[in-house]
mmCIF file with all atom_site columns, C-alpha atoms in Angstrom:
data_model
loop_
_atom_site.group_PDB
_atom_site.id
_atom_site.type_symbol
_atom_site.label_atom_id
_atom_site.label_alt_id
_atom_site.label_comp_id
_atom_site.label_asym_id
_atom_site.label_entity_id
_atom_site.label_seq_id
_atom_site.pdbx_PDB_ins_code
_atom_site.Cartn_x
_atom_site.Cartn_y
_atom_site.Cartn_z
_atom_site.occupancy
_atom_site.B_iso_or_equiv
_atom_site.pdbx_formal_charge
_atom_site.auth_seq_id
_atom_site.auth_comp_id
_atom_site.auth_asym_id
_atom_site.auth_atom_id
_atom_site.pdbx_PDB_model_num
ATOM 1   C CA . MET A 1 1   ? -19.936 153.354 -21.319 1.00 53.00 ? 3   MET A CA 1
ATOM 2   C CA . GLY A 1 2   ? -22.975 152.975 -23.446 1.00 56.00 ? 4   GLY A CA 1
ATOM 3   C CA . PRO A 1 3   ? -23.188 151.445 -26.980 1.00 59.00 ? 5   PRO A CA 1
ATOM 4   C CA . TRP A 1 4   ? -23.074 154.892 -28.746 1.00 52.00 ? 6   TRP A CA 1
ATOM 5   C CA . THR A 1 5   ? -19.872 155.803 -26.757 1.00 55.00 ? 7   THR A CA 1
ATOM 6   C CA . ASP A 1 6   ? -18.371 152.442 -27.658 1.00 57.00 ? 8   ASP A CA 1
ATOM 7   C CA . ARG A 1 7   ? -19.226 152.974 -31.351 1.00 57.00 ? 9   ARG A CA 1
ATOM 8   C CA . ALA A 1 8   ? -17.853 156.516 -31.377 1.00 49.00 ? 10  ALA A CA 1
ATOM 9   C CA . ALA A 1 9   ? -14.562 155.306 -29.850 1.00 52.00 ? 11  ALA A CA 1
ATOM 10  C CA . THR A 1 10  ? -14.227 152.654 -32.367 1.00 64.00 ? 12  THR A CA 1
ATOM 11  C CA . TRP A 1 11  ? -15.009 155.008 -35.241 1.00 61.00 ? 13  TRP A CA 1
ATOM 12  C CA . ILE A 1 12  ? -12.401 157.566 -34.107 1.00 60.00 ? 14  ILE A CA 1
ATOM 13  C CA . GLY A 1 13  ? -9.828  154.756 -33.594 1.00 70.00 ? 15  GLY A CA 1
ATOM 14  C CA . ASP A 1 14  ? -10.543 153.614 -37.065 1.00 79.00 ? 16  ASP A CA 1
ATOM 15  C CA . ALA A 1 15  ? -10.420 157.176 -38.551 1.00 81.00 ? 17  ALA A CA 1
ATOM 16  C CA . ALA A 1 16  ? -7.018  157.695 -36.950 1.00 84.00 ? 18  ALA A CA 1
ATOM 17  C CA . ALA A 1 17  ? -5.572  154.380 -38.233 1.00 85.00 ? 19  ALA A CA 1
ATOM 18  C CA . LEU A 1 18  ? -6.960  155.280 -41.759 1.00 89.00 ? 20  LEU A CA 1
ATOM 19  C CA . TRP A 1 19  ? -5.394  158.771 -41.470 1.00 91.00 ? 21  TRP A CA 1
ATOM 20  C CA . LEU A 1 20  ? -2.000  157.239 -40.473 1.00 91.00 ? 22  LEU A CA 1
ATOM 21  C CA . THR A 1 21  ? -1.980  154.634 -43.305 1.00 92.00 ? 23  THR A CA 1
ATOM 22  C CA . LEU A 1 22  ? -2.967  157.329 -45.854 1.00 93.00 ? 24  LEU A CA 1
ATOM 23  C CA . ILE A 1 23  ? -0.007  159.456 -44.489 1.00 94.00 ? 25  ILE A CA 1
ATOM 24  C CA . THR A 1 24  ? 2.227   156.493 -44.563 1.00 94.00 ? 26  THR A CA 1
ATOM 25  C CA . VAL A 1 25  ? 1.483   155.599 -48.070 1.00 94.00 ? 27  VAL A CA 1
ATOM 26  C CA . CYS A 1 26  ? 1.407   159.109 -49.461 1.00 95.00 ? 28  CYS A CA 1
ATOM 27  C CA . GLY A 1 27  ? 4.680   160.095 -47.564 1.00 94.00 ? 29  GLY A CA 1
ATOM 28  C CA . ALA A 1 28  ? 6.265   156.887 -49.095 1.00 95.00 ? 30  ALA A CA 1
ATOM 29  C CA . VAL A 1 29  ? 5.317   157.734 -52.564 1.00 96.00 ? 31  VAL A CA 1
ATOM 30  C CA . VAL A 1 30  ? 6.743   161.099 -52.211 1.00 96.00 ? 32  VAL A CA 1
ATOM 31  C CA . ILE A 1 31  ? 10.050  160.068 -50.557 1.00 95.00 ? 33  ILE A CA 1
ATOM 32  C CA . VAL A 1 32  ? 10.568  157.124 -52.888 1.00 95.00 ? 34  VAL A CA 1
ATOM 33  C CA . THR A 1 33  ? 9.930   159.290 -55.848 1.00 95.00 ? 35  THR A CA 1
ATOM 34  C CA . LEU A 1 34  ? 12.309  162.153 -54.599 1.00 94.00 ? 36  LEU A CA 1
ATOM 35  C CA . GLN A 1 35  ? 15.016  159.330 -53.807 1.00 93.00 ? 37  GLN A CA 1
ATOM 36  C CA . SER A 1 36  ? 14.827  158.024 -57.459 1.00 93.00 ? 38  SER A CA 1
ATOM 37  C CA . LEU A 1 37  ? 14.991  161.577 -58.812 1.00 93.00 ? 39  LEU A CA 1
ATOM 38  C CA . ASN A 1 38  ? 18.056  162.376 -56.674 1.00 90.00 ? 40  ASN A CA 1
ATOM 39  C CA . LEU A 1 39  ? 19.745  159.140 -57.702 1.00 90.00 ? 41  LEU A CA 1
ATOM 40  C CA . ARG A 1 40  ? 19.241  160.115 -61.312 1.00 91.00 ? 42  ARG A CA 1
ATOM 41  C CA . ARG A 1 41  ? 20.680  163.665 -60.791 1.00 90.00 ? 43  ARG A CA 1
ATOM 42  C CA . MET A 1 42  ? 23.574  162.323 -58.891 1.00 86.00 ? 44  MET A CA 1
ATOM 43  C CA . GLY A 1 43  ? 24.274  159.689 -62.013 1.00 86.00 ? 45  GLY A CA 1
ATOM 44  C CA . ARG A 1 44  ? 24.385  162.740 -64.199 1.00 88.00 ? 46  ARG A CA 1
ATOM 45  C CA . SER A 1 45  ? 26.522  164.897 -62.120 1.00 84.00 ? 47  SER A CA 1
ATOM 46  C CA . THR A 1 46  ? 29.999  165.903 -63.340 1.00 86.00 ? 48  THR A CA 1
ATOM 47  C CA . SER A 1 47  ? 30.986  167.235 -59.909 1.00 82.00 ? 49  SER A CA 1
ATOM 48  C CA . PRO A 1 48  ? 34.323  166.210 -58.306 1.00 81.00 ? 50  PRO A CA 1
ATOM 49  C CA . LEU A 1 49  ? 32.176  164.900 -55.504 1.00 74.00 ? 51  LEU A CA 1
ATOM 50  C CA . ARG A 1 50  ? 30.939  162.101 -57.897 1.00 77.00 ? 52  ARG A CA 1
ATOM 51  C CA . GLY A 1 51  ? 34.306  160.151 -57.444 1.00 80.00 ? 53  GLY A CA 1
ATOM 52  C CA . PRO A 1 52  ? 33.695  159.261 -53.886 1.00 80.00 ? 54  PRO A CA 1
ATOM 53  C CA . LEU A 1 53  ? 29.942  158.717 -54.475 1.00 78.00 ? 55  LEU A CA 1
ATOM 54  C CA . GLN A 1 54  ? 30.987  156.350 -57.306 1.00 81.00 ? 56  GLN A CA 1
ATOM 55  C CA . ALA A 1 55  ? 33.433  154.460 -55.158 1.00 83.00 ? 57  ALA A CA 1
ATOM 56  C CA . LEU A 1 56  ? 30.754  153.938 -52.428 1.00 84.00 ? 58  LEU A CA 1
ATOM 57  C CA . ALA A 1 57  ? 28.217  152.793 -54.878 1.00 85.00 ? 59  ALA A CA 1
ATOM 58  C CA . GLU A 1 58  ? 30.718  150.485 -56.379 1.00 87.00 ? 60  GLU A CA 1
ATOM 59  C CA . ARG A 1 59  ? 31.163  148.760 -52.977 1.00 88.00 ? 61  ARG A CA 1
ATOM 60  C CA . ILE A 1 60  ? 27.668  148.686 -51.579 1.00 89.00 ? 62  ILE A CA 1
ATOM 61  C CA . LEU A 1 61  ? 25.044  148.578 -54.304 1.00 92.00 ? 63  LEU A CA 1
ATOM 62  C CA . PRO A 1 62  ? 23.845  145.179 -55.784 1.00 94.00 ? 64  PRO A CA 1
ATOM 63  C CA . ARG A 1 63  ? 25.050  144.393 -59.141 1.00 90.00 ? 65  ARG A CA 1
ATOM 64  C CA . THR A 1 64  ? 22.799  141.262 -60.014 1.00 91.00 ? 66  THR A CA 1
ATOM 65  C CA . THR A 1 65  ? 19.385  140.025 -59.258 1.00 90.00 ? 67  THR A CA 1
ATOM 66  C CA . ARG A 1 66  ? 21.071  137.494 -56.985 1.00 92.00 ? 68  ARG A CA 1
ATOM 67  C CA . GLU A 1 67  ? 22.594  140.296 -54.925 1.00 94.00 ? 69  GLU A CA 1
ATOM 68  C CA . LEU A 1 68  ? 19.500  142.229 -54.873 1.00 94.00 ? 70  LEU A CA 1
ATOM 69  C CA . VAL A 1 69  ? 17.422  139.829 -52.701 1.00 94.00 ? 71  VAL A CA 1
ATOM 70  C CA . PRO A 1 70  ? 19.778  140.066 -49.702 1.00 96.00 ? 72  PRO A CA 1
ATOM 71  C CA . PHE A 1 71  ? 20.097  143.775 -50.304 1.00 96.00 ? 73  PHE A CA 1
ATOM 72  C CA . LEU A 1 72  ? 16.472  144.415 -50.044 1.00 96.00 ? 74  LEU A CA 1
ATOM 73  C CA . ALA A 1 73  ? 16.218  142.252 -46.913 1.00 96.00 ? 75  ALA A CA 1
ATOM 74  C CA . LEU A 1 74  ? 19.002  144.509 -45.418 1.00 95.00 ? 76  LEU A CA 1
ATOM 75  C CA . ALA A 1 75  ? 17.179  147.652 -46.706 1.00 96.00 ? 77  ALA A CA 1
ATOM 76  C CA . VAL A 1 76  ? 14.046  146.762 -44.923 1.00 97.00 ? 78  VAL A CA 1
ATOM 77  C CA . THR A 1 77  ? 15.906  145.678 -41.832 1.00 97.00 ? 79  THR A CA 1
ATOM 78  C CA . ALA A 1 78  ? 17.875  149.011 -41.802 1.00 95.00 ? 80  ALA A CA 1
ATOM 79  C CA . GLY A 1 79  ? 14.715  151.003 -42.011 1.00 95.00 ? 81  GLY A CA 1
ATOM 80  C CA . LEU A 1 80  ? 12.985  149.147 -39.076 1.00 97.00 ? 82  LEU A CA 1
ATOM 81  C CA . CYS A 1 81  ? 16.168  148.941 -36.923 1.00 97.00 ? 83  CYS A CA 1
ATOM 82  C CA . GLU A 1 82  ? 17.432  152.367 -37.464 1.00 97.00 ? 84  GLU A CA 1
ATOM 83  C CA . GLU A 1 83  ? 14.084  154.124 -36.917 1.00 97.00 ? 85  GLU A CA 1
ATOM 84  C CA . PHE A 1 84  ? 13.667  152.078 -33.617 1.00 97.00 ? 86  PHE A CA 1
ATOM 85  C CA . LEU A 1 85  ? 17.105  153.219 -32.567 1.00 97.00 ? 87  LEU A CA 1
ATOM 86  C CA . TYR A 1 86  ? 17.009  156.805 -33.732 1.00 97.00 ? 88  TYR A CA 1
ATOM 87  C CA . ARG A 1 87  ? 13.435  157.840 -33.528 1.00 97.00 ? 89  ARG A CA 1
ATOM 88  C CA . GLY A 1 88  ? 12.333  155.409 -30.820 1.00 96.00 ? 90  GLY A CA 1
ATOM 89  C CA . PHE A 1 89  ? 15.126  154.724 -28.306 1.00 97.00 ? 91  PHE A CA 1
ATOM 90  C CA . ALA A 1 90  ? 17.304  157.911 -28.795 1.00 97.00 ? 92  ALA A CA 1
ATOM 91  C CA . MET A 1 91  ? 14.461  160.329 -28.874 1.00 97.00 ? 93  MET A CA 1
ATOM 92  C CA . ALA A 1 92  ? 12.910  158.725 -25.807 1.00 96.00 ? 94  ALA A CA 1
ATOM 93  C CA . VAL A 1 93  ? 16.203  158.779 -23.835 1.00 96.00 ? 95  VAL A CA 1
ATOM 94  C CA . ILE A 1 94  ? 17.146  162.263 -24.972 1.00 96.00 ? 96  ILE A CA 1
ATOM 95  C CA . SER A 1 95  ? 13.631  163.650 -24.040 1.00 96.00 ? 97  SER A CA 1
ATOM 96  C CA . GLN A 1 96  ? 14.088  162.089 -20.586 1.00 96.00 ? 98  GLN A CA 1
ATOM 97  C CA . ALA A 1 97  ? 16.774  164.752 -19.973 1.00 95.00 ? 99  ALA A CA 1
ATOM 98  C CA . GLY A 1 98  ? 13.958  167.338 -20.100 1.00 95.00 ? 100 GLY A CA 1
ATOM 99  C CA . LEU A 1 99  ? 14.919  168.882 -23.467 1.00 95.00 ? 101 LEU A CA 1
ATOM 100 C CA . PRO A 1 100 ? 12.303  170.476 -25.844 1.00 96.00 ? 102 PRO A CA 1
ATOM 101 C CA . THR A 1 101 ? 11.104  168.338 -28.578 1.00 96.00 ? 103 THR A CA 1
ATOM 102 C CA . GLY A 1 102 ? 12.971  170.356 -31.243 1.00 97.00 ? 104 GLY A CA 1
ATOM 103 C CA . LEU A 1 103 ? 16.471  169.675 -29.477 1.00 97.00 ? 105 LEU A CA 1
ATOM 104 C CA . VAL A 1 104 ? 15.336  165.997 -29.062 1.00 98.00 ? 106 VAL A CA 1
ATOM 105 C CA . ILE A 1 105 ? 14.754  165.838 -32.854 1.00 98.00 ? 107 ILE A CA 1
ATOM 106 C CA . LEU A 1 106 ? 17.956  167.707 -33.758 1.00 98.00 ? 108 LEU A CA 1
ATOM 107 C CA . PHE A 1 107 ? 20.122  165.569 -31.424 1.00 97.00 ? 109 PHE A CA 1
ATOM 108 C CA . SER A 1 108 ? 18.845  162.199 -32.652 1.00 98.00 ? 110 SER A CA 1
ATOM 109 C CA . SER A 1 109 ? 19.191  163.533 -36.259 1.00 98.00 ? 111 SER A CA 1
ATOM 110 C CA . VAL A 1 110 ? 22.770  164.386 -35.620 1.00 98.00 ? 112 VAL A CA 1
ATOM 111 C CA . LEU A 1 111 ? 23.420  161.069 -34.281 1.00 97.00 ? 113 LEU A CA 1
ATOM 112 C CA . PHE A 1 112 ? 21.760  159.486 -37.302 1.00 97.00 ? 114 PHE A CA 1
ATOM 113 C CA . GLY A 1 113 ? 23.878  161.518 -39.677 1.00 97.00 ? 115 GLY A CA 1
ATOM 114 C CA . LEU A 1 114 ? 26.995  160.709 -37.793 1.00 97.00 ? 116 LEU A CA 1
ATOM 115 C CA . ALA A 1 115 ? 26.010  156.986 -38.188 1.00 96.00 ? 117 ALA A CA 1
ATOM 116 C CA . HIS A 1 116 ? 26.117  157.546 -41.958 1.00 94.00 ? 118 HIS A CA 1
ATOM 117 C CA . LEU A 1 117 ? 29.323  159.407 -42.002 1.00 93.00 ? 119 LEU A CA 1
ATOM 118 C CA . TYR A 1 118 ? 30.897  156.612 -44.107 1.00 89.00 ? 120 TYR A CA 1
ATOM 119 C CA . GLN A 1 119 ? 28.906  158.360 -47.080 1.00 87.00 ? 121 GLN A CA 1
ATOM 120 C CA . GLY A 1 120 ? 31.127  161.449 -46.645 1.00 86.00 ? 122 GLY A CA 1
ATOM 121 C CA . ARG A 1 121 ? 30.085  165.061 -45.671 1.00 88.00 ? 123 ARG A CA 1
ATOM 122 C CA . ALA A 1 122 ? 27.265  165.109 -48.235 1.00 85.00 ? 124 ALA A CA 1
ATOM 123 C CA . GLY A 1 123 ? 25.920  161.922 -47.081 1.00 87.00 ? 125 GLY A CA 1
ATOM 124 C CA . PHE A 1 124 ? 26.098  163.132 -43.359 1.00 95.00 ? 126 PHE A CA 1
ATOM 125 C CA . VAL A 1 125 ? 24.218  166.229 -44.208 1.00 95.00 ? 127 VAL A CA 1
ATOM 126 C CA . SER A 1 126 ? 21.478  164.745 -46.441 1.00 93.00 ? 128 SER A CA 1
ATOM 127 C CA . THR A 1 127 ? 21.022  161.855 -43.824 1.00 95.00 ? 129 THR A CA 1
ATOM 128 C CA . MET A 1 128 ? 20.865  164.352 -41.049 1.00 97.00 ? 130 MET A CA 1
ATOM 129 C CA . VAL A 1 129 ? 18.177  166.389 -42.968 1.00 97.00 ? 131 VAL A CA 1
ATOM 130 C CA . LEU A 1 130 ? 16.238  163.124 -43.660 1.00 96.00 ? 132 LEU A CA 1
ATOM 131 C CA . GLY A 1 131 ? 16.551  162.400 -39.952 1.00 97.00 ? 133 GLY A CA 1
ATOM 132 C CA . LEU A 1 132 ? 15.094  165.848 -39.223 1.00 98.00 ? 134 LEU A CA 1
ATOM 133 C CA . LEU A 1 133 ? 12.085  165.000 -41.477 1.00 97.00 ? 135 LEU A CA 1
ATOM 134 C CA . PHE A 1 134 ? 11.637  161.544 -39.866 1.00 97.00 ? 136 PHE A CA 1
ATOM 135 C CA . GLY A 1 135 ? 11.871  163.009 -36.259 1.00 97.00 ? 137 GLY A CA 1
ATOM 136 C CA . ILE A 1 136 ? 9.370   165.745 -36.983 1.00 97.00 ? 138 ILE A CA 1
ATOM 137 C CA . SER A 1 137 ? 7.057   163.199 -38.466 1.00 96.00 ? 139 SER A CA 1
ATOM 138 C CA . ARG A 1 138 ? 7.525   160.815 -35.544 1.00 96.00 ? 140 ARG A CA 1
ATOM 139 C CA . ALA A 1 139 ? 6.916   163.432 -32.974 1.00 96.00 ? 141 ALA A CA 1
ATOM 140 C CA . ALA A 1 140 ? 3.763   164.816 -34.887 1.00 95.00 ? 142 ALA A CA 1
ATOM 141 C CA . LEU A 1 141 ? 2.233   161.588 -35.694 1.00 94.00 ? 143 LEU A CA 1
ATOM 142 C CA . GLY A 1 142 ? 3.042   159.735 -32.552 1.00 94.00 ? 144 GLY A CA 1
ATOM 143 C CA . SER A 1 143 ? 4.021   156.527 -34.510 1.00 95.00 ? 145 SER A CA 1
ATOM 144 C CA . LEU A 1 144 ? 7.185   154.950 -35.778 1.00 96.00 ? 146 LEU A CA 1
ATOM 145 C CA . VAL A 1 145 ? 5.293   152.987 -38.578 1.00 95.00 ? 147 VAL A CA 1
ATOM 146 C CA . PRO A 1 146 ? 5.269   155.923 -41.166 1.00 96.00 ? 148 PRO A CA 1
ATOM 147 C CA . VAL A 1 147 ? 9.047   156.548 -40.871 1.00 97.00 ? 149 VAL A CA 1
ATOM 148 C CA . ILE A 1 148 ? 9.986   152.878 -40.804 1.00 97.00 ? 150 ILE A CA 1
ATOM 149 C CA . VAL A 1 149 ? 8.121   152.447 -44.135 1.00 97.00 ? 151 VAL A CA 1
ATOM 150 C CA . TRP A 1 150 ? 9.584   155.781 -45.571 1.00 97.00 ? 152 TRP A CA 1
ATOM 151 C CA . HIS A 1 151 ? 13.257  154.701 -44.499 1.00 97.00 ? 153 HIS A CA 1
ATOM 152 C CA . ALA A 1 152 ? 12.893  151.263 -45.863 1.00 97.00 ? 154 ALA A CA 1
ATOM 153 C CA . GLY A 1 153 ? 11.505  152.806 -49.037 1.00 97.00 ? 155 GLY A CA 1
ATOM 154 C CA . VAL A 1 154 ? 14.504  155.020 -49.487 1.00 96.00 ? 156 VAL A CA 1
ATOM 155 C CA . ASP A 1 155 ? 16.940  152.145 -48.971 1.00 95.00 ? 157 ASP A CA 1
ATOM 156 C CA . VAL A 1 156 ? 15.055  149.820 -51.373 1.00 96.00 ? 158 VAL A CA 1
ATOM 157 C CA . VAL A 1 157 ? 15.104  152.518 -54.014 1.00 96.00 ? 159 VAL A CA 1
ATOM 158 C CA . ALA A 1 158 ? 18.724  152.944 -53.493 1.00 93.00 ? 160 ALA A CA 1
ATOM 159 C CA . GLY A 1 159 ? 19.200  149.284 -54.264 1.00 93.00 ? 161 GLY A CA 1
ATOM 160 C CA . ILE A 1 160 ? 16.988  149.071 -57.320 1.00 94.00 ? 162 ILE A CA 1
ATOM 161 C CA . ALA A 1 161 ? 17.667  152.483 -58.983 1.00 92.00 ? 163 ALA A CA 1
ATOM 162 C CA . GLY A 1 162 ? 21.110  153.164 -57.447 1.00 90.00 ? 164 GLY A CA 1
ATOM 163 C CA . PRO A 1 163 ? 23.011  150.634 -59.803 1.00 91.00 ? 165 PRO A CA 1
ATOM 164 C CA . ARG A 1 164 ? 21.073  152.008 -62.932 1.00 89.00 ? 166 ARG A CA 1
ATOM 165 C CA . TYR A 1 165 ? 22.260  155.613 -62.351 1.00 88.00 ? 167 TYR A CA 1
ATOM 166 C CA . LEU A 1 166 ? 25.413  155.380 -60.218 1.00 86.00 ? 168 LEU A CA 1
ATOM 167 C CA . LEU A 1 167 ? 27.511  152.351 -61.561 1.00 86.00 ? 169 LEU A CA 1
ATOM 168 C CA . VAL A 1 168 ? 29.837  152.877 -64.508 1.00 74.00 ? 170 VAL A CA 1
ATOM 169 C CA . ASN A 1 169 ? 31.498  150.353 -66.594 1.00 57.00 ? 171 ASN A CA 1
ATOM 170 C CA . ARG A 1 170 ? 28.719  147.878 -66.056 1.00 54.00 ? 172 ARG A CA 1
ATOM 171 C CA . ASP A 1 171 ? 27.933  144.888 -68.115 1.00 51.00 ? 173 ASP A CA 1
ATOM 172 C CA . VAL A 1 172 ? 24.325  145.096 -69.032 1.00 40.00 ? 174 VAL A CA 1
ATOM 173 C CA . THR A 1 173 ? 23.632  141.458 -68.457 1.00 43.00 ? 175 THR A CA 1
ATOM 174 C CA . ASP A 1 174 ? 24.880  141.718 -64.956 1.00 50.00 ? 176 ASP A CA 1
ATOM 175 C CA . ILE A 1 175 ? 23.155  145.087 -63.908 1.00 49.00 ? 177 ILE A CA 1
ATOM 176 C CA . LEU A 1 176 ? 19.528  145.074 -62.512 1.00 52.00 ? 178 LEU A CA 1
ATOM 177 C CA . VAL A 1 177 ? 16.945  146.160 -65.025 1.00 48.00 ? 179 VAL A CA 1
#
């Protein structure tokens, strides 16, 4: 290859990396914003489903800044590990069965939803839908990086905004601000 070909290949590689970074950042902003708005909506809900959600929030969300630090580490780790497992490993294994990409994404998303069944039926469905979005993005972009960042963002926002909107009978001095 000549010098012009090498430069063109470098430029194309740089442009692809920039594009992927832009998609990752923009997607994270959108997903984090939607997660925050959804937590606010759920906090204002008067639905009978609020009870089980409340009970789950009381058990898993951080209540103090001291609890927030390990929660954030867990959130980032969950984003990384779950995406490697469901969008990396599971999609690779399922695709080896010769299934079309759409079914690979669907099956990995169902597995992802099942892993979150402890959140109840609504948690299963919403997590499966998020898994579909992540799976489609993984297949379209050819990278796990955006979905890892997005997943970690969803979990981080749950730890920061969740206590504000979902915990009741809270002592203001103990709750995250």
